Coordinates of C-alpha atoms in Angstrom, one line a residue:
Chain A
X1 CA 0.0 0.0 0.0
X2 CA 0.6 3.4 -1.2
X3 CA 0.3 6.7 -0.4
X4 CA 1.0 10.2 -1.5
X5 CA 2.4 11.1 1.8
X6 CA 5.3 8.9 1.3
X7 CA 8.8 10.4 0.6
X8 CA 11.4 9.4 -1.1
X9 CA 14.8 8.7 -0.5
X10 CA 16.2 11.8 -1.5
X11 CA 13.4 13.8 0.3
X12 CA 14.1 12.2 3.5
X13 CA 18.3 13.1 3.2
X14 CA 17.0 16.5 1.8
X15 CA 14.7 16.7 5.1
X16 CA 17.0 15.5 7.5
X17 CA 20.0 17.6 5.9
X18 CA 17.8 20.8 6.6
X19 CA 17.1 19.6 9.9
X20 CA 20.8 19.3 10.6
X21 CA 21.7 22.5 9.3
X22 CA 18.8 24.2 11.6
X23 CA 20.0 22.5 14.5
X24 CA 24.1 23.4 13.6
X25 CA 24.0 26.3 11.7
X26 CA 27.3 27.3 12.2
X27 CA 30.8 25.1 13.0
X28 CA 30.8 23.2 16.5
X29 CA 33.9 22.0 18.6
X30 CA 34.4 18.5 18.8
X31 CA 37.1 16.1 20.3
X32 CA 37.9 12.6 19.9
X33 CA 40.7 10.0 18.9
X34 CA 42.0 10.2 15.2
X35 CA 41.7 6.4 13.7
X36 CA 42.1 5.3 9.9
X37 CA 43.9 8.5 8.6
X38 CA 44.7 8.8 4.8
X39 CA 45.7 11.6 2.7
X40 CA 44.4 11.6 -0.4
X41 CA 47.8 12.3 -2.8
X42 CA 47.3 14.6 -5.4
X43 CA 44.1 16.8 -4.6
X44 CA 45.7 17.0 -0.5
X45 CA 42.2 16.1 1.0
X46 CA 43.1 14.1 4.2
X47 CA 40.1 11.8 6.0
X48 CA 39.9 10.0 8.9
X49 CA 37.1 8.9 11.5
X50 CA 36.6 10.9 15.0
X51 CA 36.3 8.3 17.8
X52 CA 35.2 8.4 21.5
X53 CA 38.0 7.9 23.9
X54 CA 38.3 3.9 24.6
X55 CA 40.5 1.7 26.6
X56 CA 43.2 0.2 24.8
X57 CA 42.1 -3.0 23.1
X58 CA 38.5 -2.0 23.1
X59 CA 36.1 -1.0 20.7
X60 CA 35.1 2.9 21.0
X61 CA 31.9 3.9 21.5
X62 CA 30.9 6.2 18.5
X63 CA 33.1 7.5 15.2
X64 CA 32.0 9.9 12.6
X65 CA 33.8 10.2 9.6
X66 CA 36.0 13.4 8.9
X67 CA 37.4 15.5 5.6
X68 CA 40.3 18.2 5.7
X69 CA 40.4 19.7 2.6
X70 CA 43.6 21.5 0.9
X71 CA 42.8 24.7 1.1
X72 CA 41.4 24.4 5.0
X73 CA 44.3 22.7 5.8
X74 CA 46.4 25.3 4.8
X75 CA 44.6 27.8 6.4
X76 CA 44.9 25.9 9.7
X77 CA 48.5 25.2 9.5
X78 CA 49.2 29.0 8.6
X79 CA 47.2 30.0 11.8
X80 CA 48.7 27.0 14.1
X81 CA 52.4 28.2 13.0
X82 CA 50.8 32.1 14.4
X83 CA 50.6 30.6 17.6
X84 CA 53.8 28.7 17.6
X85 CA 52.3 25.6 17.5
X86 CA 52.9 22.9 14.7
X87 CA 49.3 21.1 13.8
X88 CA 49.9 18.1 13.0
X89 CA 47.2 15.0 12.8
X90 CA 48.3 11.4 14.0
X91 CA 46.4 8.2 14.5
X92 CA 45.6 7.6 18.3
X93 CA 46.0 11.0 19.3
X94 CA 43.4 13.0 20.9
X95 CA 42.5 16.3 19.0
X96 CA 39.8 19.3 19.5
X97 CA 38.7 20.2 16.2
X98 CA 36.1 22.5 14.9
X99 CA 33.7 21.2 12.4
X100 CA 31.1 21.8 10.1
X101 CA 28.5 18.5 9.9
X102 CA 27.8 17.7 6.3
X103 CA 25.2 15.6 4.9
X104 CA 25.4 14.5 1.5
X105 CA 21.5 14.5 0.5
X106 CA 22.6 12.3 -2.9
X107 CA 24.5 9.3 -0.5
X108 CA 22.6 9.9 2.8
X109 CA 26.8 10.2 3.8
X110 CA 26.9 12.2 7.1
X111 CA 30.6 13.7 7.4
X112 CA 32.6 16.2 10.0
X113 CA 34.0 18.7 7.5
X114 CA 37.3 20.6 9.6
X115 CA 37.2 24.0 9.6
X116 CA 39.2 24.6 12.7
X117 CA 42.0 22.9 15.6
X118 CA 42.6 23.6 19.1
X119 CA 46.6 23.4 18.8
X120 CA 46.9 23.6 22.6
X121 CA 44.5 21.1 23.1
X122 CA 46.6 18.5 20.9
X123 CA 49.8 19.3 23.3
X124 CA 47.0 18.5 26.9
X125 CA 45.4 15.8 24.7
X126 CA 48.9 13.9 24.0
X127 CA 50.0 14.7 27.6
X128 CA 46.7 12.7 28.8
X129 CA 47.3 9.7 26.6
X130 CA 50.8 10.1 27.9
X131 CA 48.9 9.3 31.8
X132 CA 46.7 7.1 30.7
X133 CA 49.5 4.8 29.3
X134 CA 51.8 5.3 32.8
X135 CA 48.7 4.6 34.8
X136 CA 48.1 1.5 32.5
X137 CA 51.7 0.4 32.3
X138 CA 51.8 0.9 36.2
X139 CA 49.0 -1.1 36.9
X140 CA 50.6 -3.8 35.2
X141 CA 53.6 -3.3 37.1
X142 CA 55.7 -2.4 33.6
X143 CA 57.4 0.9 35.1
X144 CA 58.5 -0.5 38.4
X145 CA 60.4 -3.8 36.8
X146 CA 63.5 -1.6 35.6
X147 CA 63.9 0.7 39.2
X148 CA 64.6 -2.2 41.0
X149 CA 67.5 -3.5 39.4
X150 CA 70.2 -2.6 41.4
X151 CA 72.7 0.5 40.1
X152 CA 76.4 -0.2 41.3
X153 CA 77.9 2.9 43.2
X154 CA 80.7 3.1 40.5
X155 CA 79.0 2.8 37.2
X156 CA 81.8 3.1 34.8
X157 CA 80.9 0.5 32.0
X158 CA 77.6 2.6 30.1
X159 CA 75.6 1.6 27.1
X160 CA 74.0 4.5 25.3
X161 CA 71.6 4.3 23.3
X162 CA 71.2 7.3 20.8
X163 CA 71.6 8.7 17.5
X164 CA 74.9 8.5 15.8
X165 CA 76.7 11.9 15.8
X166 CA 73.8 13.7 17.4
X167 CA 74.3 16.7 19.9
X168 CA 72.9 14.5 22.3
X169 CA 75.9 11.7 22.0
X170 CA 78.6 14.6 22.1
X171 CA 77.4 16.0 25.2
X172 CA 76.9 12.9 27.0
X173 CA 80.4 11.7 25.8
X174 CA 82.0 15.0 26.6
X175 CA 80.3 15.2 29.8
X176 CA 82.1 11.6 30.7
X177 CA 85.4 12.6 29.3
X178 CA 86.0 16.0 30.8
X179 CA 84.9 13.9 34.7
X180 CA 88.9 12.0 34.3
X181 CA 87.1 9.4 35.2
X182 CA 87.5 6.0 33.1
X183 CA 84.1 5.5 31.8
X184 CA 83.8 2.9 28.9
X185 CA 81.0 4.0 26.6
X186 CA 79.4 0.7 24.1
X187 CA 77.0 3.0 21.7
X188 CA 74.3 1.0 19.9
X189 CA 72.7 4.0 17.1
X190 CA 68.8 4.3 16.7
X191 CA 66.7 6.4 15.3
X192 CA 65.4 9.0 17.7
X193 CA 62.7 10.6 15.6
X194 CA 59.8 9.8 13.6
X195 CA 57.7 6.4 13.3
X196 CA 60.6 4.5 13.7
X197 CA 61.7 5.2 16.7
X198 CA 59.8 2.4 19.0
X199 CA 61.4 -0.3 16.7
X200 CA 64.7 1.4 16.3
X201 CA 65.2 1.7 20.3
X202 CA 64.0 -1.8 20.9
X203 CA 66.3 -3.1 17.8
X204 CA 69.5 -1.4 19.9
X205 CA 68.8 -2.3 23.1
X206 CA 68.5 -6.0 21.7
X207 CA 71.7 -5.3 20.2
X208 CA 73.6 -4.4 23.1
X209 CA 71.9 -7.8 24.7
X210 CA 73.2 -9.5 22.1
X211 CA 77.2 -8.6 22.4
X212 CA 79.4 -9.6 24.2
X213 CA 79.9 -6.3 26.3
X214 CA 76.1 -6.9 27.5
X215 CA 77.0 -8.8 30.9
X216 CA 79.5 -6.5 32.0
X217 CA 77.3 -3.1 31.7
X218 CA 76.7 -1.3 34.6
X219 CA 73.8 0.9 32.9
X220 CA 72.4 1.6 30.1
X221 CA 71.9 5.5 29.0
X222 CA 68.6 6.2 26.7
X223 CA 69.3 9.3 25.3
X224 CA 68.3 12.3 23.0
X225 CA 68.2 16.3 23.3
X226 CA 65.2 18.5 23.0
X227 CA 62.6 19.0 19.9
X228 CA 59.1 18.9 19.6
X229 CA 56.7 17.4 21.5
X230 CA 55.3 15.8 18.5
X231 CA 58.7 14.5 18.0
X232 CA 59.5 13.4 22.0
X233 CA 55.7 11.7 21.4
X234 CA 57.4 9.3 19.3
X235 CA 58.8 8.0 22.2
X236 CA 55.6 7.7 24.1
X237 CA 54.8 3.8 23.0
X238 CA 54.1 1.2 25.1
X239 CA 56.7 -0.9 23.1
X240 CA 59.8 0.9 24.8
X241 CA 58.4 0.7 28.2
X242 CA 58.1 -2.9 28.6
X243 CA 61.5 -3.4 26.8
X244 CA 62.7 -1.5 29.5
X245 CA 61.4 -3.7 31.7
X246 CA 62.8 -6.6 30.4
X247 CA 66.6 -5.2 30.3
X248 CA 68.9 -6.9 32.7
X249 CA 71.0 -3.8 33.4
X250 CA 69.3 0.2 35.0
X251 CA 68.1 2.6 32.3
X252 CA 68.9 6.1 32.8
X253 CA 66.5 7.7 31.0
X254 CA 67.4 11.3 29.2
X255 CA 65.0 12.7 26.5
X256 CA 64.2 16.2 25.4
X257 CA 64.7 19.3 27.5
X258 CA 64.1 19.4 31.6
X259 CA 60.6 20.0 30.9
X260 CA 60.0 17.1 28.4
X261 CA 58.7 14.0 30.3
X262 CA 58.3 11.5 28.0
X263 CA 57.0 7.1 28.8
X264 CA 61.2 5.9 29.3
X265 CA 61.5 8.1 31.7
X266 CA 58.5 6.6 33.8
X267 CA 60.0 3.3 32.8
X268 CA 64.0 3.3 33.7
X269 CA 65.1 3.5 36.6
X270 CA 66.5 7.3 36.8
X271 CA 65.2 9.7 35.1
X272 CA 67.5 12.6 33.4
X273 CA 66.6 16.2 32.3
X274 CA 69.2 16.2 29.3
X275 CA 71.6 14.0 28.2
X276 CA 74.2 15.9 29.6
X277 CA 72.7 15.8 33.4
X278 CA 72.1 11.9 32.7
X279 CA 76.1 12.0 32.3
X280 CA 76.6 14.5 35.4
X281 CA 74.3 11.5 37.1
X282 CA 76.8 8.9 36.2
X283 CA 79.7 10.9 37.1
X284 CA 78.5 12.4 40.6
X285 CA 77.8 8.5 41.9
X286 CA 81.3 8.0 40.9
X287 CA 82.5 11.2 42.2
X288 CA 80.2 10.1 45.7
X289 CA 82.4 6.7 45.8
X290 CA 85.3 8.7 45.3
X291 CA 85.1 11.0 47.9
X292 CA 83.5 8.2 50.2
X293 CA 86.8 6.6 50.0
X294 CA 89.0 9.4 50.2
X295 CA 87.0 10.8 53.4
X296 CA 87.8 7.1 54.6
X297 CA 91.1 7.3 53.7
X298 CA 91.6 10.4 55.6
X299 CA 90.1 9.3 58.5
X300 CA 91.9 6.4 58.7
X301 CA 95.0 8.4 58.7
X302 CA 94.1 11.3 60.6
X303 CA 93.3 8.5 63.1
X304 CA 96.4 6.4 62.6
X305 CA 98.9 9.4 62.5
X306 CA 98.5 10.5 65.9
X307 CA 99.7 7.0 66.9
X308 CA 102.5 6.9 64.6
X309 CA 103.8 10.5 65.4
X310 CA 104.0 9.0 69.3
X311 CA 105.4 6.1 68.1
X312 CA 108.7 7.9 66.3
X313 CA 108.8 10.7 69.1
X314 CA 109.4 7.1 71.4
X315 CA 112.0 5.9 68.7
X316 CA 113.7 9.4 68.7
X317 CA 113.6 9.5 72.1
X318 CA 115.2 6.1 72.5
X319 CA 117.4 6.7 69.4
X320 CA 118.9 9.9 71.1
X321 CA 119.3 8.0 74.8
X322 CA 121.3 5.1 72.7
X323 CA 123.4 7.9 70.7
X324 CA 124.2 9.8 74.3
X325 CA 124.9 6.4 75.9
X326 CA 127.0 5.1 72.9
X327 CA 129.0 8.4 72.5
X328 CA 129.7 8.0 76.9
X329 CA 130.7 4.4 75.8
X330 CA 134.3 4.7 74.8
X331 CA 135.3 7.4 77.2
X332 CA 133.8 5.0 80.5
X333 CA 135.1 2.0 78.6
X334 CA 138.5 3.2 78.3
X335 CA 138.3 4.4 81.8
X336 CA 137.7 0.6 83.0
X337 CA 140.5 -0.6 80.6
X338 CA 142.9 1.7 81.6
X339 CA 142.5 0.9 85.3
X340 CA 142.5 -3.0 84.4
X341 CA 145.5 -2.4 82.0
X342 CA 147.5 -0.6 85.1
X343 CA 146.7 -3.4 87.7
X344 CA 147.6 -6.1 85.1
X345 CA 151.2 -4.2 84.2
X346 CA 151.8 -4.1 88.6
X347 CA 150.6 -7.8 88.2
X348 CA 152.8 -8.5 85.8
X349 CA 155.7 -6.8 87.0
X350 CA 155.3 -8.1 90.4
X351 CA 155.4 -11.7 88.9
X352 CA 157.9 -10.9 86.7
X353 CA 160.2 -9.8 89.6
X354 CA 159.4 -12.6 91.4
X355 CA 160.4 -15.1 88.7
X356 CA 163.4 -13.0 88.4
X357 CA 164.2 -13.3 91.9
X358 CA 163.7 -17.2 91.7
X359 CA 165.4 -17.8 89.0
X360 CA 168.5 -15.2 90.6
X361 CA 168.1 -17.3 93.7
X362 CA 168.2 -20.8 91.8
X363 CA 171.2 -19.2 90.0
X364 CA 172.7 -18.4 93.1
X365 CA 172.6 -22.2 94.2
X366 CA 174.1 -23.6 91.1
X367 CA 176.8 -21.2 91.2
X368 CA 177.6 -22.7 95.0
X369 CA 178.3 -26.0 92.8
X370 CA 179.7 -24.8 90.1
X371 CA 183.3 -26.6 90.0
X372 CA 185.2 -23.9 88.4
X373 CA 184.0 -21.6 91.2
X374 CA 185.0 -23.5 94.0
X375 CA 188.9 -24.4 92.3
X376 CA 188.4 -20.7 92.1
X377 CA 188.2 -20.6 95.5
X378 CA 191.2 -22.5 96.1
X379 CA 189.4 -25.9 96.5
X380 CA 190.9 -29.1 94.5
X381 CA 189.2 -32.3 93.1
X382 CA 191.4 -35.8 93.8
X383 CA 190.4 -38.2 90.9
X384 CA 192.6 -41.9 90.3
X385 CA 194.1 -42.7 86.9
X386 CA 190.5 -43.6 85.3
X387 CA 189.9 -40.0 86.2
X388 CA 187.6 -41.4 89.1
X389 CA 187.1 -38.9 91.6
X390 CA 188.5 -39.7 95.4
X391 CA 186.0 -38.5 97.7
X392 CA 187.2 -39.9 101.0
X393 CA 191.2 -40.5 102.1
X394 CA 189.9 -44.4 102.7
X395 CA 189.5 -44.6 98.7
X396 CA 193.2 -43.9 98.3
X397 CA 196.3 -46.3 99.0
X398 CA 199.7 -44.7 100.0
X399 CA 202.0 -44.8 96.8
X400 CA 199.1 -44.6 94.3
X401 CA 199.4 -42.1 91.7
X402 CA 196.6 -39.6 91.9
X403 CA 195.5 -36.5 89.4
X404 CA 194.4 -33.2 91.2
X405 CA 192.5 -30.4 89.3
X406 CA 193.3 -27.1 90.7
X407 CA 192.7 -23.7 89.5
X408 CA 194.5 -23.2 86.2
X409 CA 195.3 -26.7 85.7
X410 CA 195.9 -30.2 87.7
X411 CA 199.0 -32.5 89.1
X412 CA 200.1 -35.9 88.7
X413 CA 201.2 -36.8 92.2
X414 CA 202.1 -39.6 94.4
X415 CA 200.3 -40.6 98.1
X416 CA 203.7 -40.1 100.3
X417 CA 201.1 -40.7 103.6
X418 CA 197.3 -40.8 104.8
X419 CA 196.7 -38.5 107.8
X420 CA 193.2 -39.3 108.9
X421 CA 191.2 -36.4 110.7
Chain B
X1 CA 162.8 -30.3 64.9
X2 CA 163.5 -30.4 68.2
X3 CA 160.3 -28.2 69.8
X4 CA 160.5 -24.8 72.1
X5 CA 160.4 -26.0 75.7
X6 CA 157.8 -23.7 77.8
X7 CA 158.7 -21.6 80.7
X8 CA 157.0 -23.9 82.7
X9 CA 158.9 -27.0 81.5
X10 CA 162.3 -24.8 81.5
X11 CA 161.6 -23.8 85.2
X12 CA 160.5 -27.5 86.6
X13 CA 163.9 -28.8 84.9
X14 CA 166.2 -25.7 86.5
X15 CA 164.6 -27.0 89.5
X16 CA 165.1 -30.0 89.4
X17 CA 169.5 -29.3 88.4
X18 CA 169.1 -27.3 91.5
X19 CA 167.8 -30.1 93.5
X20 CA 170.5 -32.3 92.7
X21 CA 173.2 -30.2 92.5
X22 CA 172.6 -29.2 96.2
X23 CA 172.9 -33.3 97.2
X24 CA 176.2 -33.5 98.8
X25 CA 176.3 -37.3 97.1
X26 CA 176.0 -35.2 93.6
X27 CA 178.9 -36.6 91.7
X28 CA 181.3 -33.8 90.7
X29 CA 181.4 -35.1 86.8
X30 CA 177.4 -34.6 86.3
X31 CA 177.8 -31.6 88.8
X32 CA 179.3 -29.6 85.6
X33 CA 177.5 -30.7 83.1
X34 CA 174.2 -29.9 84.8
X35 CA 175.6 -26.4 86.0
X36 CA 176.1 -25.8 82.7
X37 CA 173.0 -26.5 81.4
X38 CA 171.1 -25.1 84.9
X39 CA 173.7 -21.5 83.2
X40 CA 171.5 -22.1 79.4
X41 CA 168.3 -22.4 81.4
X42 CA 168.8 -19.1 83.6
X43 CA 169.5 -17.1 80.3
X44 CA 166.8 -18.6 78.3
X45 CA 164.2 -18.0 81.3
X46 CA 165.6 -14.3 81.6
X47 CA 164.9 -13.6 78.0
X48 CA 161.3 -15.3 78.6
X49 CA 160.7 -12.7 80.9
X50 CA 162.1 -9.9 79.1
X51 CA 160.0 -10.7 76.2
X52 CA 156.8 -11.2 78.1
X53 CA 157.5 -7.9 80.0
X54 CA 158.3 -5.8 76.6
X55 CA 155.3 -7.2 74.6
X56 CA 153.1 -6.5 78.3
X57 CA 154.2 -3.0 78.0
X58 CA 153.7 -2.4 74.2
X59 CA 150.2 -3.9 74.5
X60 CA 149.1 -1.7 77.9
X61 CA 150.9 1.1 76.1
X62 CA 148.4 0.5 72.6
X63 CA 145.3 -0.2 75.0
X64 CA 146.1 3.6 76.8
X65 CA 146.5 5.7 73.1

């Protein structure tokens, strides 16, 4: 059944099309989460759908489909870059836009044409998906794994992770250098901008897993200097964190300037402003340990030289008592010997004279018998012919023939007659 | 080699002479021979002593410079 009242389809889009553009005459402010963006090459449309915030994984509530022509697009860039800001549209990032709603009467197509975007609202809407993926990543436990890896007091052996021959490696080298201390630096190069930089940091961290320097690494140094926030953003994935968490060795974490805070530094275990103050970290706990054993080392002998000072004021002391005792040595020494060398010379003397006086006195007996003496003296010796001596007159016969020695000579004489006593 | 006799062993022997020669049974032949030799003993004793008594000196005289 029939009737005239019915419309058809292109009366209805007509219809509702007016009633949309009664009810939103001019441009509203929306927000929501950029999914499926193209550009269209060539005529520089871009699309994409608007969704409702979700959490990650699930489906989002609502999306409505999007257009930024060419020529808005360079009308909102030019205003953007007035304010300083950079606009800039990226999948799963949070925007405020302004938009006209379109309803194509021919397709029934409903669309959010983009007139307009709140560039300060991209820079709070990034820094809330930044907390909503720490408070995620926390709840999993994902940005505590890395702080509790113990960091030695002396870290000396650093992996640093950044890009080759960036401002951010020379500062963080220089830094190391110019402490005297010997750092050894193992760099594994990423990319620290753009798409790539999730996969590129992972990839070098790997790396540096992977050599053969990995075990003896004290910590590892995530590193790059300041730019954008859209740039630093790149470093807001979930990929990095739970890398980080996985590491055997602590992540010191310096990206951007002081105010940048970007998802590694949540997830390492120190956080750095630049990557020269991540150095200056490294080098004050070394300086710390330094001075920590130097302070030891003084006490130790501020508290051991008092005792050693006593000590070689006893050993003087004693040294000058021996040299005063040694130099009194010779002079008391002599002293003695000369007393002992007098009473040995009287000694000797004495003996000497005594023997003297023996031997005079023995002398004196044999010269009483000496024969020569006593002929000398007038006496004579009687011996017979053999030359035996005649001791008494009964050994000698009258008429025998007798020899007597006498001073100067002897006589051949005959016994004429005894005469006994 | 006939060795050095001691002062000791030249003293005992002069000694002994003198013993003997003062027997009044001391035969008048030995009496000679053994004053002669007491004589050798007496000089060699004396220059015992004289030695002893020069190197005593020269040592007490080293010891006091």
């Amino acid at each position: 059944m029939t009737g005239s009242s019915d419309l058809t389809v292109l009366q209805l889009n007509q219809s509702v099309k007016t009633v949309l553009q009664s009810a939103y005459p001019e441009p509203v402010w929306i927000r929501g989460v950029i999914t499926g963006l193209r550009r269209v090459s060539g005529r520089g449309h871009t699309y994409f759908q608007l969704a409702d915030p979700s959490d990650p994984g699930e489906q989002s509530p609502a999306v409505a489909d999007c257009a930024l022509f060419a020529g808005d697009r360079s009308r909102i860039s030019l205003e953007a870059g007035r304010k300083g800001k950079l606009f800039q549209l990226e999948n799963d990032t949070e925007v405020r836009i302004r938009v006209s709603i379109s309803f194509w009467d021919r397709s029934g197509r409903f669309q959010l044409i983009i007139k307009g975007f709140d560039a300060e609202f991209a820079g709070d809407s990034a820094a809330i998906h930044l907390q909503r993926l720490i408070a995620y990543l926390k709840d999993e436990g994902v940005l505590y794994e890395n702080g509790t890896l113990p960091l030695t007091e002396i870290p000396l052996r650093i992996g640093l992770v950044t890009s080759k021959g960036s401002a951010a490696e020379r500062d963080f080298v220089k830094t190391l250098d110019e402490s005297g201390y010997p750092f050894q630096v193992y760099a594994a190069y990423a990319s620290m901008q753009g798409s790539s930089t999730s996969d590129s940091v992972c990839n070098s961290f790997n790396r540096l897993m992977l050599s053969g320097t990995s075990e003896g690494l004290d910590a590892v140094v995530l590193t790059r200097g300041g730019g954008s926030a859209t740039d630093l953003a790149w470093f807001n994935d979930e990929k990095i964190a739970r890398t980080i968490a996985q590491l055997p060795w602590p992540v010191v974490s310096g990206i951007g300037h002081e105010v940048d805070t970007t998802l590694p530094d949540h997830a390492a275990h120190t956080r750095a402003k630049t990557p020269t103050h991540a150095a200056s970290l490294l080098v004050d706990m070394v300086a710390r340990f330094d001075d920590r054993v130097s302070s030891l080392s003084n006490a130790l002998v501020s508290s051991v030289s008092p005792r050693i000072r006593l000590e070689k004021l006893t050993l003087k002391n004693i040294g000058n008592n021996l040299t005063l005792h040694l130099a009194s040595l010779p002079s008391r020494k002599r002293e003695v010997l000369q007393k002992l060398a007098s009473k040995l010379n009287f000694s000797v003397t004495t003996k000497l004279h005594e023997l003297d006086s023996c031997i005079s006195e023995m002398e004196k007996q044999v010269e009483m018998r000496d024969p020569g003496k006593m002929l000398k003296l007038g006496w004579a010796v009687v011996r017979d012919i053999q030359g035996i001596p005649l001791r008494t007159i009964d050994a000698v016969d009258t008429g025998q023939t007798v020899n007597i020695s006498m001073d100067k000579g002897s006589l051949k004489a005959i016994v004429k007659e005894k005469i006994n006593d | 080699m006939t060795k050095e006799l001691t002062y000791s062993q030249m003293l005992t022997e002069l000694q002994e002479i003198v013993d003997l020669v003062s027997r009044d049974d001391c035969p008048v032949d030995e009496l000679e021979e053994k004053v002669q030799r007491a004589g050798t003993l007496i000089k060699a004793l004396r220059k015992r002593l004289k030695k002893t008594e020069k190197s005593v000196s020269e040592m007490l005289t080293e010891i006091e410079s």
